Amino acid sequence: MAKQTYLAALLLAASASPIMAQIRVIQTSPEMQDPLRGPIISNPLKIDGPTDVMPLLKSQPAGDDRYQPQVGQDGKDVIWVPTPDGLIKAMLTVAQVTPRDMVVDLGSGDGRIAIAAARDFGARAHGIEYNPDMVMLALRSAVKEGVGTKVTFETADIFQTDFSRATVVTLYLLPSLNLKLRDTLLKMKPGTRIVSHAFDMAEWTPDQTILTDDATGFFWVVPANAAGRWAFEIGNERFVTTLTQRFQMLDADQGSPIVDGRLRGTAIRLNRANGSSLQGDVSGNMMVGPGWMATRIRSAE
Ligand SMILES: C[S@@+](CC[C@H](N)C(=O)[O-])C[C@H]1O[C@@H](n2cnc3c(N)ncnc32)[C@H](O)[C@@H]1O
C-alpha cells in the first residue's frame, strides 16, 4: 500500500479540528439549483496548513484506555487515517441521511462515521473493518455514544463482504480501491448514495463535491439504467430514439429531438434540441414525467 499516496490526505486529516471543520451552504444560482445536482455545500479549501503534522496527528482524539490506534497504522489495503468530524457531518448531510437509512462505512476504522450516522442523523449504520482491534474499539465507542443498538461492526474484508443492503455507502480508501469497488457500487439499487472522502471514481464524475475547511469529499447517486431504444410520447409528439449511457450521463443518437441527459438515481432530465427539457423518473422500462412518457422497446446490448 502506497503510504505516499496518503500524504495529502494525512495533511488534511492532521489539520482536522471540530472547530475549524464547519460547513455552510452557499446560495446557488438558478442553473446551479438543477434538481439533478442539488446545492453545493462548500467552504474555501485551505491546504496551506502545517508542515510538521505529527503534533496535530497526535492530537487526533482516537481510541480508549484499552486500545490506542496510531494514525497512519497499517491496514489490509490502506492505512488508518480518520475522517475529520466536520467532513463526516458534511458527507452525511449531503447524502441526506435520515432514520430510514442504512449507512455502511467500508473500512470503518474506529467507527466514527457509522457512529455519527446513528447519533447525529438517527440512521442505522454498519462498519466493515479488517482490523479486529479497531472493530472492538468501534463497538465500545458506539456503546459510549449511546448508539450501541443502532450500529453494528464486523471484522471482514470489504472486497469479500456483501453490503448491498446499504442505502448510503461511505468510504475513505484510495483511488485504486475506489475503482476496484466501482462496478459493485454501480450495481447497487438506483438511488443509493455514495460518499467518498478525498478520492473520486475517475470517469464516474461526482454529482457533487463537498469542501470543508480541511478536507474534500465526493458524492454520487447510483444511476438507474436508461440505456436503450425508447419510444417517446410528449403531448401529440411521437418519436423513437436511442439513449447511450455512461455512468449518470446520457447521449441521444444524432438528429434526435433529444440531445443528452443526466440521471440522479431514478430521476432523469433530458435536454431537447428545441432548448426545453423533460424531467421525470425511470422505472424499469418506463420513463414518466409531467406531460410525457417513454417506453423502452430495446435494451442496450
Ligand atoms: C483511511 S481509514 C478510514 C477509516 C474510516 N472510514 C474513516 O473515514 O474515519 C481506512 C480503513 O480501512 C481499513 N481497511 C483497509 N483495507 C481493508 C479491507 N480490505 N477490508 C476492510 N477494511 C480495510 C483500514 O484498517 C482502515 O481502518
PDB file of N, CA and C in Angstrom, residues 240-290:
ATOM      1  N   VAL A 240     -38.974   7.930 -31.788  1.00  0.00           N
ATOM      2  CA  VAL A 240     -38.171   6.860 -31.180  1.00  0.00           C
ATOM      3  C   VAL A 240     -36.715   7.324 -31.185  1.00  0.00           C
ATOM      4  N   THR A 241     -36.038   7.113 -30.078  1.00  0.00           N
ATOM      5  CA  THR A 241     -34.620   7.498 -30.035  1.00  0.00           C
ATOM      6  C   THR A 241     -33.835   6.516 -29.173  1.00  0.00           C
ATOM      7  N   THR A 242     -32.542   6.439 -29.447  1.00  0.00           N
ATOM      8  CA  THR A 242     -31.665   5.548 -28.669  1.00  0.00           C
ATOM      9  C   THR A 242     -30.840   6.384 -27.708  1.00  0.00           C
ATOM     10  N   LEU A 243     -30.851   5.974 -26.455  1.00  0.00           N
ATOM     11  CA  LEU A 243     -30.025   6.651 -25.450  1.00  0.00           C
ATOM     12  C   LEU A 243     -28.835   5.768 -25.102  1.00  0.00           C
ATOM     13  N   THR A 244     -27.643   6.349 -25.170  1.00  0.00           N
ATOM     14  CA  THR A 244     -26.466   5.645 -24.668  1.00  0.00           C
ATOM     15  C   THR A 244     -26.121   6.249 -23.307  1.00  0.00           C
ATOM     16  N   GLN A 245     -25.681   5.387 -22.409  1.00  0.00           N
ATOM     17  CA  GLN A 245     -25.455   5.836 -21.029  1.00  0.00           C
ATOM     18  C   GLN A 245     -24.027   5.552 -20.620  1.00  0.00           C
ATOM     19  N   ARG A 246     -23.386   6.538 -20.038  1.00  0.00           N
ATOM     20  CA  ARG A 246     -22.079   6.347 -19.421  1.00  0.00           C
ATOM     21  C   ARG A 246     -22.211   6.880 -18.000  1.00  0.00           C
ATOM     22  N   PHE A 247     -22.238   5.968 -17.032  1.00  0.00           N
ATOM     23  CA  PHE A 247     -22.485   6.312 -15.635  1.00  0.00           C
ATOM     24  C   PHE A 247     -23.823   7.066 -15.554  1.00  0.00           C
ATOM     25  N   GLN A 248     -23.823   8.329 -15.112  1.00  0.00           N
ATOM     26  CA  GLN A 248     -25.103   9.050 -14.977  1.00  0.00           C
ATOM     27  C   GLN A 248     -25.396   9.928 -16.195  1.00  0.00           C
ATOM     28  N   MET A 249     -24.508   9.916 -17.194  1.00  0.00           N
ATOM     29  CA  MET A 249     -24.661  10.803 -18.349  1.00  0.00           C
ATOM     30  C   MET A 249     -25.294  10.068 -19.531  1.00  0.00           C
ATOM     31  N   LEU A 250     -26.186  10.763 -20.219  1.00  0.00           N
ATOM     32  CA  LEU A 250     -26.902  10.171 -21.349  1.00  0.00           C
ATOM     33  C   LEU A 250     -26.645  10.972 -22.621  1.00  0.00           C
ATOM     34  N   ASP A 251     -26.589  10.253 -23.749  1.00  0.00           N
ATOM     35  CA  ASP A 251     -26.500  10.892 -25.061  1.00  0.00           C
ATOM     36  C   ASP A 251     -27.528  10.252 -25.967  1.00  0.00           C
ATOM     37  N   ALA A 252     -28.163  11.070 -26.811  1.00  0.00           N
ATOM     38  CA  ALA A 252     -29.131  10.524 -27.772  1.00  0.00           C
ATOM     39  C   ALA A 252     -28.479  10.446 -29.141  1.00  0.00           C
ATOM     40  N   ASP A 253     -29.092   9.632 -30.030  1.00  0.00           N
ATOM     41  CA  ASP A 253     -28.480   9.484 -31.354  1.00  0.00           C
ATOM     42  C   ASP A 253     -28.625  10.777 -32.164  1.00  0.00           C
ATOM     43  N   GLN A 254     -27.732  10.916 -33.133  1.00  0.00           N
ATOM     44  CA  GLN A 254     -27.677  12.115 -33.993  1.00  0.00           C
ATOM     45  C   GLN A 254     -29.035  12.417 -34.616  1.00  0.00           C
ATOM     46  N   GLY A 255     -29.427  13.675 -34.611  1.00  0.00           N
ATOM     47  CA  GLY A 255     -30.664  14.086 -35.268  1.00  0.00           C
ATOM     48  C   GLY A 255     -31.910  13.836 -34.432  1.00  0.00           C
ATOM     49  N   SER A 256     -31.743  13.286 -33.251  1.00  0.00           N
ATOM     50  CA  SER A 256     -32.895  13.008 -32.383  1.00  0.00           C
ATOM     51  C   SER A 256     -33.426  14.319 -31.791  1.00  0.00           C
ATOM     52  N   PRO A 257     -34.740  14.372 -31.477  1.00  0.00           N
ATOM     53  CA  PRO A 257     -35.269  15.561 -30.772  1.00  0.00           C
ATOM     54  C   PRO A 257     -34.700  15.685 -29.353  1.00  0.00           C
ATOM     55  N   ILE A 258     -34.075  14.595 -28.852  1.00  0.00           N
ATOM     56  CA  ILE A 258     -33.388  14.648 -27.557  1.00  0.00           C
ATOM     57  C   ILE A 258     -31.895  14.789 -27.841  1.00  0.00           C
ATOM     58  N   VAL A 259     -31.215  15.643 -27.067  1.00  0.00           N
ATOM     59  CA  VAL A 259     -29.768  15.818 -27.286  1.00  0.00           C
ATOM     60  C   VAL A 259     -28.978  14.960 -26.290  1.00  0.00           C
ATOM     61  N   ASP A 260     -29.222  15.212 -25.013  1.00  0.00           N
ATOM     62  CA  ASP A 260     -28.495  14.473 -23.976  1.00  0.00           C
ATOM     63  C   ASP A 260     -29.300  14.530 -22.685  1.00  0.00           C
ATOM     64  N   GLY A 261     -28.729  14.003 -21.635  1.00  0.00           N
ATOM     65  CA  GLY A 261     -29.462  13.991 -20.370  1.00  0.00           C
ATOM     66  C   GLY A 261     -28.588  13.535 -19.226  1.00  0.00           C
ATOM     67  N   ARG A 262     -29.230  13.437 -18.080  1.00  0.00           N
ATOM     68  CA  ARG A 262     -28.479  13.090 -16.866  1.00  0.00           C
ATOM     69  C   ARG A 262     -29.412  12.404 -15.879  1.00  0.00           C
ATOM     70  N   LEU A 263     -28.872  11.443 -15.181  1.00  0.00           N
ATOM     71  CA  LEU A 263     -29.633  10.733 -14.154  1.00  0.00           C
ATOM     72  C   LEU A 263     -29.089  11.072 -12.781  1.00  0.00           C
ATOM     73  N   ARG A 264     -29.988  11.123 -11.815  1.00  0.00           N
ATOM     74  CA  ARG A 264     -29.570  11.172 -10.405  1.00  0.00           C
ATOM     75  C   ARG A 264     -30.446  10.136  -9.717  1.00  0.00           C
ATOM     76  N   GLY A 265     -29.929   8.936  -9.568  1.00  0.00           N
ATOM     77  CA  GLY A 265     -30.764   7.827  -9.121  1.00  0.00           C
ATOM     78  C   GLY A 265     -31.758   7.499 -10.214  1.00  0.00           C
ATOM     79  N   THR A 266     -33.038   7.512  -9.873  1.00  0.00           N
ATOM     80  CA  THR A 266     -34.066   7.255 -10.884  1.00  0.00           C
ATOM     81  C   THR A 266     -34.593   8.551 -11.506  1.00  0.00           C
ATOM     82  N   ALA A 267     -34.180   9.675 -10.966  1.00  0.00           N
ATOM     83  CA  ALA A 267     -34.626  10.965 -11.535  1.00  0.00           C
ATOM     84  C   ALA A 267     -33.861  11.239 -12.826  1.00  0.00           C
ATOM     85  N   ILE A 268     -34.578  11.633 -13.851  1.00  0.00           N
ATOM     86  CA  ILE A 268     -33.939  11.863 -15.143  1.00  0.00           C
ATOM     87  C   ILE A 268     -34.282  13.256 -15.662  1.00  0.00           C
ATOM     88  N   ARG A 269     -33.299  13.872 -16.311  1.00  0.00           N
ATOM     89  CA  ARG A 269     -33.557  15.098 -17.053  1.00  0.00           C
ATOM     90  C   ARG A 269     -33.002  14.901 -18.456  1.00  0.00           C
ATOM     91  N   LEU A 270     -33.859  15.160 -19.454  1.00  0.00           N
ATOM     92  CA  LEU A 270     -33.438  15.036 -20.851  1.00  0.00           C
ATOM     93  C   LEU A 270     -33.518  16.404 -21.492  1.00  0.00           C
ATOM     94  N   ASN A 271     -32.444  16.808 -22.140  1.00  0.00           N
ATOM     95  CA  ASN A 271     -32.416  18.109 -22.812  1.00  0.00           C
ATOM     96  C   ASN A 271     -32.837  17.928 -24.263  1.00  0.00           C
ATOM     97  N   ARG A 272     -33.789  18.734 -24.689  1.00  0.00           N
ATOM     98  CA  ARG A 272     -34.322  18.607 -26.037  1.00  0.00           C
ATOM     99  C   ARG A 272     -33.591  19.548 -26.992  1.00  0.00           C
ATOM    100  N   ALA A 273     -33.594  19.186 -28.270  1.00  0.00           N
ATOM    101  CA  ALA A 273     -32.934  20.007 -29.292  1.00  0.00           C
ATOM    102  C   ALA A 273     -33.587  21.385 -29.371  1.00  0.00           C
ATOM    103  N   ASN A 274     -34.862  21.490 -28.997  1.00  0.00           N
ATOM    104  CA  ASN A 274     -35.549  22.788 -29.065  1.00  0.00           C
ATOM    105  C   ASN A 274     -35.259  23.669 -27.844  1.00  0.00           C
ATOM    106  N   GLY A 275     -34.351  23.221 -26.972  1.00  0.00           N
ATOM    107  CA  GLY A 275     -33.933  24.047 -25.836  1.00  0.00           C
ATOM    108  C   GLY A 275     -34.699  23.766 -24.554  1.00  0.00           C
ATOM    109  N   SER A 276     -35.818  23.061 -24.656  1.00  0.00           N
ATOM    110  CA  SER A 276     -36.555  22.739 -23.426  1.00  0.00           C
ATOM    111  C   SER A 276     -35.992  21.439 -22.825  1.00  0.00           C
ATOM    112  N   SER A 277     -36.507  21.073 -21.675  1.00  0.00           N
ATOM    113  CA  SER A 277     -36.048  19.815 -21.075  1.00  0.00           C
ATOM    114  C   SER A 277     -37.221  19.041 -20.505  1.00  0.00           C
ATOM    115  N   LEU A 278     -37.014  17.737 -20.390  1.00  0.00           N
ATOM    116  CA  LEU A 278     -38.014  16.838 -19.813  1.00  0.00           C
ATOM    117  C   LEU A 278     -37.478  16.360 -18.468  1.00  0.00           C
ATOM    118  N   GLN A 279     -38.301  16.430 -17.448  1.00  0.00           N
ATOM    119  CA  GLN A 279     -37.903  15.896 -16.144  1.00  0.00           C
ATOM    120  C   GLN A 279     -38.847  14.756 -15.814  1.00  0.00           C
ATOM    121  N   GLY A 280     -38.326  13.711 -15.257  1.00  0.00           N
ATOM    122  CA  GLY A 280     -39.197  12.599 -14.908  1.00  0.00           C
ATOM    123  C   GLY A 280     -38.468  11.559 -14.098  1.00  0.00           C
ATOM    124  N   ASP A 281     -39.002  10.360 -14.148  1.00  0.00           N
ATOM    125  CA  ASP A 281     -38.482   9.271 -13.331  1.00  0.00           C
ATOM    126  C   ASP A 281     -38.408   7.996 -14.164  1.00  0.00           C
ATOM    127  N   VAL A 282     -37.325   7.242 -13.992  1.00  0.00           N
ATOM    128  CA  VAL A 282     -37.172   5.967 -14.707  1.00  0.00           C
ATOM    129  C   VAL A 282     -37.607   4.839 -13.783  1.00  0.00           C
ATOM    130  N   SER A 283     -38.465   3.968 -14.282  1.00  0.00           N
ATOM    131  CA  SER A 283     -38.870   2.790 -13.504  1.00  0.00           C
ATOM    132  C   SER A 283     -38.945   1.615 -14.467  1.00  0.00           C
ATOM    133  N   GLY A 284     -37.983   0.728 -14.380  1.00  0.00           N
ATOM    134  CA  GLY A 284     -37.939  -0.414 -15.306  1.00  0.00           C
ATOM    135  C   GLY A 284     -37.865   0.063 -16.743  1.00  0.00           C
ATOM    136  N   ASN A 285     -38.842  -0.352 -17.562  1.00  0.00           N
ATOM    137  CA  ASN A 285     -38.833   0.023 -18.977  1.00  0.00           C
ATOM    138  C   ASN A 285     -39.736   1.204 -19.274  1.00  0.00           C
ATOM    139  N   MET A 286     -40.014   1.990 -18.242  1.00  0.00           N
ATOM    140  CA  MET A 286     -40.847   3.196 -18.422  1.00  0.00           C
ATOM    141  C   MET A 286     -40.094   4.421 -17.911  1.00  0.00           C
ATOM    142  N   MET A 287     -40.334   5.531 -18.592  1.00  0.00           N
ATOM    143  CA  MET A 287     -39.935   6.839 -18.058  1.00  0.00           C
ATOM    144  C   MET A 287     -41.197   7.674 -18.058  1.00  0.00           C
ATOM    145  N   VAL A 288     -41.451   8.360 -16.972  1.00  0.00           N
ATOM    146  CA  VAL A 288     -42.675   9.157 -16.901  1.00  0.00           C
ATOM    147  C   VAL A 288     -42.359  10.506 -16.282  1.00  0.00           C
ATOM    148  N   GLY A 289     -42.926  11.555 -16.860  1.00  0.00           N
ATOM    149  CA  GLY A 289     -42.805  12.892 -16.298  1.00  0.00           C
ATOM    150  C   GLY A 289     -44.071  13.651 -16.612  1.00  0.00           C
ATOM    151  N   PRO A 290     -44.175  14.884 -16.112  1.00  0.00           N
ATOM    152  CA  PRO A 290     -45.375  15.671 -16.357  1.00  0.00           C
ATOM    153  C   PRO A 290     -45.566  15.917 -17.863  1.00  0.00           C
TER     154      PRO A 290
END
